[in-house]
Amino acid sequence: MRIGVLTSGGDCPGLNAVIRSVVHRAVVDHGDEVIGFHDGWKGLLECDYRKLDLDSVGGILAQGGTILGSSRVQPAHLVDGVERARGHVAELGLDAIIPIGGEGTLKAANLLSEAGLPIVGVPKTIDNDIASTDVTFGFDTAVGVATEALDRLKTTAESHQRVLIVEVMGRHTGWIALHSGMAAGAHAIVVPERPFDIDELTARVGARFAAGKKFAIVVVAEGAKPRAGTMAFNEGGKDIYGHERFAGVAQQLAGELEKRLGKEARAVILGHVQRGGTPTAYDRVLATRFGWHAVEAAHRGEFGMLTALRGTDIVMVPLAEATQTLKTVPADRYTEAETVL
Amino acid sequence: MRIGVLTSGGDCPGLNAVIRSVVHRAVVDHGDEVIGFHDGWKGLLECDYRKLDLDSVGGILAQGGTILGSSRVQPAHLVDGVERARGHVAELGLDAIIPIGGEGTLKAANLLSEAGLPIVGVPKTIDNDIASTDVTFGFDTAVGVATEALDRLKTTAESHQRVLIVEVMGRHTGWIALHSGMAAGAHAIVVPERPFDIDELTARVGARFAAGKKFAIVVVAEGAKPRAGTMAFNEGGKDIYGHERFAGVAQQLAGELEKRLGKEARAVILGHVQRGGTPTAYDRVLATRFGWHAVEAAHRGEFGMLTALRGTDIVMVPLAEATQTLKTVPADRYTEAETVL
Amino acid sequence: MRIGVLTSGGDCPGLNAVIRSVVHRAVVDHGDEVIGFHDGWKGLLECDYRKLDLDSVGGILAQGGTILGSSRVQPAHLVDGVERARGHVAELGLDAIIPIGGEGTLKAANLLSEAGLPIVGVPKTIDNDIASTDVTFGFDTAVGVATEALDRLKTTAESHQRVLIVEVMGRHTGWIALHSGMAAGAHAIVVPERPFDIDELTARVGARFAAGKKFAIVVVAEGAKPRAGTMAFNEGGKDIYGHERFAGVAQQLAGELEKRLGKEARAVILGHVQRGGTPTAYDRVLATRFGWHAVEAAHRGEFGMLTALRGTDIVMVPLAEATQTLKTVPADRYTEAETVL
Amino acid sequence: MRIGVLTSGGDCPGLNAVIRSVVHRAVVDHGDEVIGFHDGWKGLLECDYRKLDLDSVGGILAQGGTILGSSRVQPAHLVDGVERARGHVAELGLDAIIPIGGEGTLKAANLLSEAGLPIVGVPKTIDNDIASTDVTFGFDTAVGVATEALDRLKTTAESHQRVLIVEVMGRHTGWIALHSGMAAGAHAIVVPERPFDIDELTARVGARFAAGKKFAIVVVAEGAKPRAGTMAFNEGGKDIYGHERFAGVAQQLAGELEKRLGKEARAVILGHVQRGGTPTAYDRVLATRFGWHAVEAAHRGEFGMLTALRGTDIVMVPLAEATQTLKTVPADRYTEAETVL
């Protein structure tokens, strides 16, 4: 068999572990040939690739990033994207393509699959918002990095007797905020799924000070917003350098809470550290299993599918199904987190 | 409601997170009273306890160990163990007891439950061998510690051009060996579930050297044994100080592999570092959820049950069922791990 | 002997290690009594303190923050500050006071010392800018945290093909930027001691892209500024919430570099994570030694002095001398760092 | 200039950082050519090397191990070792050789230097026992790994109510034991420099239990021995597999303390994890500076010298002087550590 693999979209710890696993399983166990496209779909569209053998994946299991490079280019960006992809697949004699990526990548994968190309997708997102799989690799690492930062920030918040508003990743869903907030014992967690009421939040943090505590930690997902009409809120826009955000939700929350509580409040934005670097053991194992099962699915001819974790099993799920909705934090998970704070 | 909580058996990262979660959920949300028995079942049998309020669980979420202490004492160790427990439960007016422990503890919990006491168990084991739950807290931390050690050992094995045989915990099951071995890219994994064939293992490691590699890492669970008749093996016994093990499986494997391969081989025994210290974010979240749901089960009157993770949900499982068999590494998981090495 | 100890100023990993060491050395070895003032000089001025025995410092060695609390209050803030301090020292029968703090704290210590109070100072700053000592505790931890973040950011910068401008602490000196930048292999380091020339910096980063590299990491100390007249620069001021900074140096640099290089550039502000949480082994050892030697100096009657590291020795240095100048990054250290990037 | 670099002896975090720094400084700043000999002195003796350019040292700063390989072969092992080295140096037109290694390597370096070869040594040892330099790289990482393990072991020792005897590296000197023991708050530290009195040690640990504590941690350097005549002691020898040690000092101490104290005692041997893997920021900075200054010394023609840290400066020290004695733990450092336990 001849298999093409590519990584597309933002950085995510575990990408290299998937690539390595695909090569090990395909080349060593099945005697397949594997090629890696450079810079995501761009490599497929421009027929830019290299052969991947055992040596080319040596020592990459624990490395962050992706040895294949990535980009946000997608087949639909070109008028003849699908046809070019089809042409290159034929030209290269590929029996299967394994794209590793997030929601956008998987939608593109579905498009190509519906156009008849032999696709087996591997889901990737630190946000954990892909439906049909219990968890995606990268999420555990992101939560771990955020939790370690929160552990450190606690002593500082306490020493300085402050409220710290810590912004973690999550534009559309609050999984990282939920898990890191629970893991670090944050005193309030704010997620995009539940627009916050600034009065309630103030009351919650205020109650803590009333009970004699000297600091508070609020974890907020970058995509969180106030309930309409409860607080002036700058939706974003560009800063003077044309960058996307001016004063994000954390900074605005810090301003409001400081004003309302009469306590020093500061914003901390964890940023990109959450998505880079070496993956946790959990993510390495999950990524490795995804790669292994993607190769197996290809050999069974199960195309148009996605690897997914269900309980402790890896199963195959239709690509079409997996990309229809985002997996959001359900109310009961939020309730669990809120009551133990 | 009046709830008693206790921790029993060996150290496991996440015990304090469960205790904290029980107290937060019960005291803050339900207005319950919570007491903590000292040193496991011993505390219940001797009526040795203290009241647990919010302050008494402050700052313990990220701490290893257990603020309640532990012991290996069990009700069945006393002729009148069950009756003493029943008496103290009545005397203290307890509506529920939440024992947190491993297989032995849960069997004791089942015994008391069958004797009519109101028990909700919380499973605990770094070995991940409790049936009925996808994962137990403590396991992720143990795998993380072992993986970090393996990452470090790789460069040393390479510099010294050696075979390193790294012994990880797991007397009856090989979960820690399987996951840390996969996560670190070990070149062979040896688990108790599959007695090893020393000829096959030698061939596997030897093939690596034949292919020009200069070192190899073998991960072995402490309870692994050779297939009968394939290798002289010291089953254990006592050393000259009366300690349990003389030359464990790692040391014996190192001896055999060195002799057969003509390469320096050394044993490294990771030992107790795998079961102590701060839990990973994953384990803190799981432990917190277990504590929360144990309190809920008690309030619903669901006794004789155990908290368990199924997929992403916490469910309740009968204690009797959960303690019947050990959860062992299934053949397909081992195959996955073996083929990507 | 009766000794009072206090911690003053911002959070710094190792404060608890000093407190513990003072108590161990004084109470156990010398049979002294030790009291801890609450919230820095405030505790001395308001006679707010508690007795510190062995139990009260149990388990704090590895903990960030300070069990005594801190504040930025200083004796000079009160008209009768010195007299109140003198009165309380007499009232409490103190033979020595050990203030642990940064530049401001040590100046206050010198003031009280010159007024005749028996002071032995312990220097503390994550910035490493106190003259007369090779290193202060807290610095190694801050550098470690920043380096770990930079390690993670590298793979992300590479995957996204970006310039990342990473702002680390250091208002007046660039020690954290210098060491973390060297440790992580940053491609440019910008420190307050050397106002940057935006043309040179652009050329430096641009040369990297010209050589075919796909990303760059610039580490910048928060207090860094452009050479006068070379770039429009917002010196700070308040944001709309009255917080100190609006667009810091990292954000402004990101804007300029993006414009000039035509490459995506993003700012990452590491912030308070650098000053909180558990200290590294290095900082724990240094802090412990400082505490030990401060007690010894008190017993020898060496007041008006500061503990300091010189090579591998702890020596005593006059307070007056230690607070006269900031220790800045010398040109040759900057040259070393610059040429290996 | 044409420079040859090699790494010799055991694994040590920071070796790659030195190699990278030598290449950056020599190639980029001076326009030199650099070659790397494979497997230590062996590469020089057998003329086995490769060219090192910027690309060949990309991404290695944070990696453990050495990209050049290592061995324990030394010129003195061959009758014509010095002459062969001289011949290859002439043949390759080398103007300088930079060997990076420990005591044995530096003695060999001195031998070659006295024979007229242009040598600039870089000291390397996790043990920190090289005289003439305040610290060597690798030591901080080893202490950090040991301290993290000790932090974890504390909760386990407490939960299991045991004495844990933790063996760390250090055959001849106790620096790792001293620093990790201080950093982790061990209750006794045993070093080779001070043969231990088993009665005193028992009394010390026993006093802790008498004071109501439930566990104790003893850190012991692998080379520690009892004071003559105070305890039966197995000096080592071979085990049944021909490996060097049978029951090391930790295991023997555990046996004795268990017998004498009537408390469970267990040995934990940290082993090779202390010398592998990614270096700390401290070690990366020190290693980078050593590499830089070695190149500078070569350009100044200062041969027969060794880079050394004195305070915060890198200085050059005669090779002959540096290898005469081991740097041992002085009495006052031991006293400091002992009294704060």
Tab-separated table of N, CA and C in Angstrom, chain C residues 20-21 24-25 29 55 61 134 140 143 147 151 179 182-185 213 281-282 284-285 288-289 292-293 311-312 333 336 339-341, chain D residues 20-21 24-25 29 55 61 134 140 143 147 151 179 182-185 213 281-282 284-285 288-289 292-293 311-312 333 336 339-341:
chain	number	residue	atom	x	y	z
C	20	ARG	N	12.004	28.760	57.119
C	20	ARG	CA	12.204	27.433	57.721
C	20	ARG	C	13.634	27.269	58.226
C	21	SER	N	14.579	27.738	57.429
C	21	SER	CA	15.971	27.571	57.794
C	21	SER	C	16.308	28.393	59.035
C	24	HIS	N	14.833	26.477	61.973
C	24	HIS	CA	15.594	25.267	62.292
C	24	HIS	C	16.913	25.613	62.980
C	25	ARG	N	17.652	26.515	62.376
C	25	ARG	CA	18.962	26.835	62.923
C	25	ARG	C	18.846	27.493	64.304
C	29	ASP	N	19.185	24.455	66.936
C	29	ASP	CA	20.618	24.411	67.226
C	29	ASP	C	21.035	25.385	68.323
C	55	ASP	N	7.079	22.959	64.196
C	55	ASP	CA	5.853	22.516	63.541
C	55	ASP	C	5.308	23.569	62.580
C	61	LEU	N	9.156	23.986	52.919
C	61	LEU	CA	10.391	24.166	52.140
C	61	LEU	C	10.142	24.271	50.638
C	134	ASP	N	26.383	37.260	44.215
C	134	ASP	CA	26.441	36.685	42.863
C	134	ASP	C	25.041	36.405	42.337
C	140	ASP	N	16.727	31.670	39.835
C	140	ASP	CA	16.861	30.411	39.100
C	140	ASP	C	15.483	29.843	38.742
C	143	VAL	N	14.004	31.926	35.873
C	143	VAL	CA	14.657	31.577	34.616
C	143	VAL	C	14.184	30.201	34.131
C	147	THR	N	12.325	29.558	30.682
C	147	THR	CA	12.975	28.667	29.714
C	147	THR	C	12.034	27.559	29.261
C	151	ASP	N	10.893	26.880	25.510
C	151	ASP	CA	11.009	25.572	24.855
C	151	ASP	C	9.696	25.215	24.159
C	179	HIS	N	19.431	35.055	30.711
C	179	HIS	CA	19.618	33.639	31.019
C	179	HIS	C	18.594	32.750	30.329
C	182	MET	N	19.442	32.646	26.609
C	182	MET	CA	20.584	31.760	26.334
C	182	MET	C	20.180	30.301	26.488
C	183	ALA	N	19.423	30.019	27.555
C	183	ALA	CA	19.075	28.630	27.856
C	183	ALA	C	18.164	28.033	26.793
C	184	ALA	N	17.317	28.863	26.216
C	184	ALA	CA	16.357	28.335	25.247
C	184	ALA	C	16.821	28.539	23.813
C	185	GLY	N	17.952	29.219	23.646
C	185	GLY	CA	18.418	29.456	22.284
C	185	GLY	C	17.556	30.455	21.533
C	213	LYS	N	15.319	29.991	7.575
C	213	LYS	CA	14.600	29.576	8.772
C	213	LYS	C	13.164	30.076	8.701
C	281	ALA	N	15.546	23.346	43.011
C	281	ALA	CA	16.487	22.859	44.017
C	281	ALA	C	17.560	23.916	44.296
C	282	TYR	N	18.045	24.557	43.246
C	282	TYR	CA	19.082	25.579	43.406
C	282	TYR	C	18.623	26.669	44.368
C	284	ARG	N	16.198	26.534	46.560
C	284	ARG	CA	15.939	26.031	47.919
C	284	ARG	C	17.238	25.948	48.711
C	285	VAL	N	18.307	25.503	48.047
C	285	VAL	CA	19.596	25.388	48.736
C	285	VAL	C	20.121	26.775	49.099
C	288	THR	N	18.061	28.319	51.883
C	288	THR	CA	18.342	27.647	53.150
C	288	THR	C	19.672	28.127	53.726
C	289	ARG	N	20.661	28.253	52.869
C	289	ARG	CA	21.970	28.721	53.340
C	289	ARG	C	21.886	30.167	53.827
C	292	TRP	N	20.388	30.186	57.304
C	292	TRP	CA	21.340	29.642	58.270
C	292	TRP	C	22.395	30.693	58.647
C	293	HIS	N	22.940	31.335	57.628
C	293	HIS	CA	24.010	32.296	57.886
C	293	HIS	C	23.493	33.597	58.504
C	311	GLY	N	30.861	33.182	44.866
C	311	GLY	CA	31.364	31.870	44.455
C	311	GLY	C	30.500	30.807	45.078
C	312	THR	N	31.091	29.980	45.936
C	312	THR	CA	30.278	28.976	46.618
C	312	THR	C	30.123	29.294	48.097
C	333	ARG	N	28.721	39.893	29.195
C	333	ARG	CA	27.720	38.833	29.289
C	333	ARG	C	26.739	38.927	28.127
C	336	GLU	N	28.495	37.552	24.983
C	336	GLU	CA	28.464	36.088	25.020
C	336	GLU	C	27.140	35.549	24.502
C	339	THR	N	26.368	36.300	20.651
C	339	THR	CA	27.110	35.638	19.596
C	339	THR	C	26.780	34.167	19.459
C	340	VAL	N	26.196	33.577	20.456
C	340	VAL	CA	25.862	32.164	20.281
C	340	VAL	C	24.427	31.959	19.835
C	341	LEU	N	23.710	33.008	19.634
C	341	LEU	CA	22.291	32.818	19.283
C	341	LEU	C	22.135	32.110	17.945
D	20	ARG	N	27.199	22.882	20.657
D	20	ARG	CA	26.489	23.922	19.902
D	20	ARG	C	27.160	25.279	20.076
D	21	SER	N	27.535	25.577	21.291
D	21	SER	CA	28.132	26.875	21.566
D	21	SER	C	29.492	27.003	20.876
D	24	HIS	N	28.712	27.627	17.209
D	24	HIS	CA	28.183	28.975	16.961
D	24	HIS	C	29.298	30.013	17.056
D	25	ARG	N	30.042	29.961	18.147
D	25	ARG	CA	31.069	30.972	18.351
D	25	ARG	C	32.169	30.871	17.301
D	29	ASP	N	31.078	33.470	14.413
D	29	ASP	CA	31.756	34.710	14.800
D	29	ASP	C	33.187	34.800	14.299
D	55	ASP	N	23.827	23.938	10.885
D	55	ASP	CA	22.687	23.023	10.777
D	55	ASP	C	22.872	21.776	11.618
D	61	LEU	N	20.349	22.128	21.713
D	61	LEU	CA	20.637	22.825	22.977
D	61	LEU	C	19.947	22.168	24.174
D	134	ASP	N	33.851	26.388	40.366
D	134	ASP	CA	32.806	26.398	41.398
D	134	ASP	C	31.787	25.298	41.148
D	140	ASP	N	23.539	20.594	38.295
D	140	ASP	CA	22.255	21.199	38.651
D	140	ASP	C	21.092	20.326	38.182
D	143	VAL	N	20.866	17.263	40.511
D	143	VAL	CA	20.279	17.646	41.794
D	143	VAL	C	18.771	17.891	41.627
D	147	THR	N	15.950	15.862	43.556
D	147	THR	CA	15.061	16.612	44.446
D	147	THR	C	13.603	16.351	44.108
D	151	ASP	N	10.896	14.829	46.615
D	151	ASP	CA	9.600	15.465	46.885
D	151	ASP	C	8.476	14.432	46.782
D	179	HIS	N	23.171	18.541	48.185
D	179	HIS	CA	22.261	19.546	47.646
D	179	HIS	C	20.831	19.024	47.535
D	182	MET	N	19.396	18.800	51.049
D	182	MET	CA	19.025	20.125	51.573
D	182	MET	C	17.762	20.636	50.889
D	183	ALA	N	17.718	20.468	49.561
D	183	ALA	CA	16.610	21.022	48.788
D	183	ALA	C	15.292	20.344	49.131
D	184	ALA	N	15.363	19.067	49.442
D	184	ALA	CA	14.122	18.335	49.689
D	184	ALA	C	13.823	18.218	51.172
D	185	GLY	N	14.719	18.717	52.013
D	185	GLY	CA	14.476	18.605	53.445
D	185	GLY	C	14.590	17.175	53.952
D	213	LYS	N	6.996	12.019	64.711
D	213	LYS	CA	6.919	11.980	63.260
D	213	LYS	C	6.720	10.539	62.805
D	281	ALA	N	17.882	25.020	32.893
D	281	ALA	CA	18.320	26.299	32.336
D	281	ALA	C	19.717	26.646	32.859
D	282	TYR	N	19.942	26.413	34.145
D	282	TYR	CA	21.242	26.721	34.744
D	282	TYR	C	22.367	26.008	33.988
D	284	ARG	N	22.293	24.712	30.989
D	284	ARG	CA	22.414	25.123	29.587
D	284	ARG	C	23.223	26.423	29.474
D	285	VAL	N	22.989	27.338	30.402
D	285	VAL	CA	23.720	28.606	30.375
D	285	VAL	C	25.202	28.363	30.656
D	288	THR	N	26.868	26.593	27.748
D	288	THR	CA	27.013	27.509	26.619
D	288	THR	C	28.188	28.460	26.845
D	289	ARG	N	28.296	28.963	28.074
D	289	ARG	CA	29.405	29.869	28.375
D	289	ARG	C	30.746	29.141	28.290
D	292	TRP	N	31.741	28.838	24.643
D	292	TRP	CA	32.132	30.145	24.111
D	292	TRP	C	33.553	30.494	24.536
D	293	HIS	N	33.826	30.327	25.828
D	293	HIS	CA	35.136	30.722	26.347
D	293	HIS	C	36.243	29.756	25.921
D	311	GLY	N	32.667	32.342	40.771
D	311	GLY	CA	31.641	33.346	41.021
D	311	GLY	C	30.732	33.401	39.820
D	312	THR	N	30.693	34.549	39.146
D	312	THR	CA	29.872	34.627	37.935
D	312	THR	C	30.742	34.722	36.679
D	333	ARG	N	30.057	22.931	54.930
D	333	ARG	CA	28.854	22.736	54.113
D	333	ARG	C	28.011	21.598	54.687
D	336	GLU	N	26.198	22.941	57.815
D	336	GLU	CA	25.026	23.722	57.387
D	336	GLU	C	23.829	22.831	57.083
D	339	THR	N	22.356	20.805	60.197
D	339	THR	CA	21.644	21.481	61.267
D	339	THR	C	20.279	21.998	60.852
D	340	VAL	N	20.033	22.102	59.577
D	340	VAL	CA	18.704	22.569	59.219
D	340	VAL	C	17.748	21.418	58.897
D	341	LEU	N	18.199	20.223	59.020
D	341	LEU	CA	17.334	19.105	58.627
D	341	LEU	C	16.099	19.017	59.519
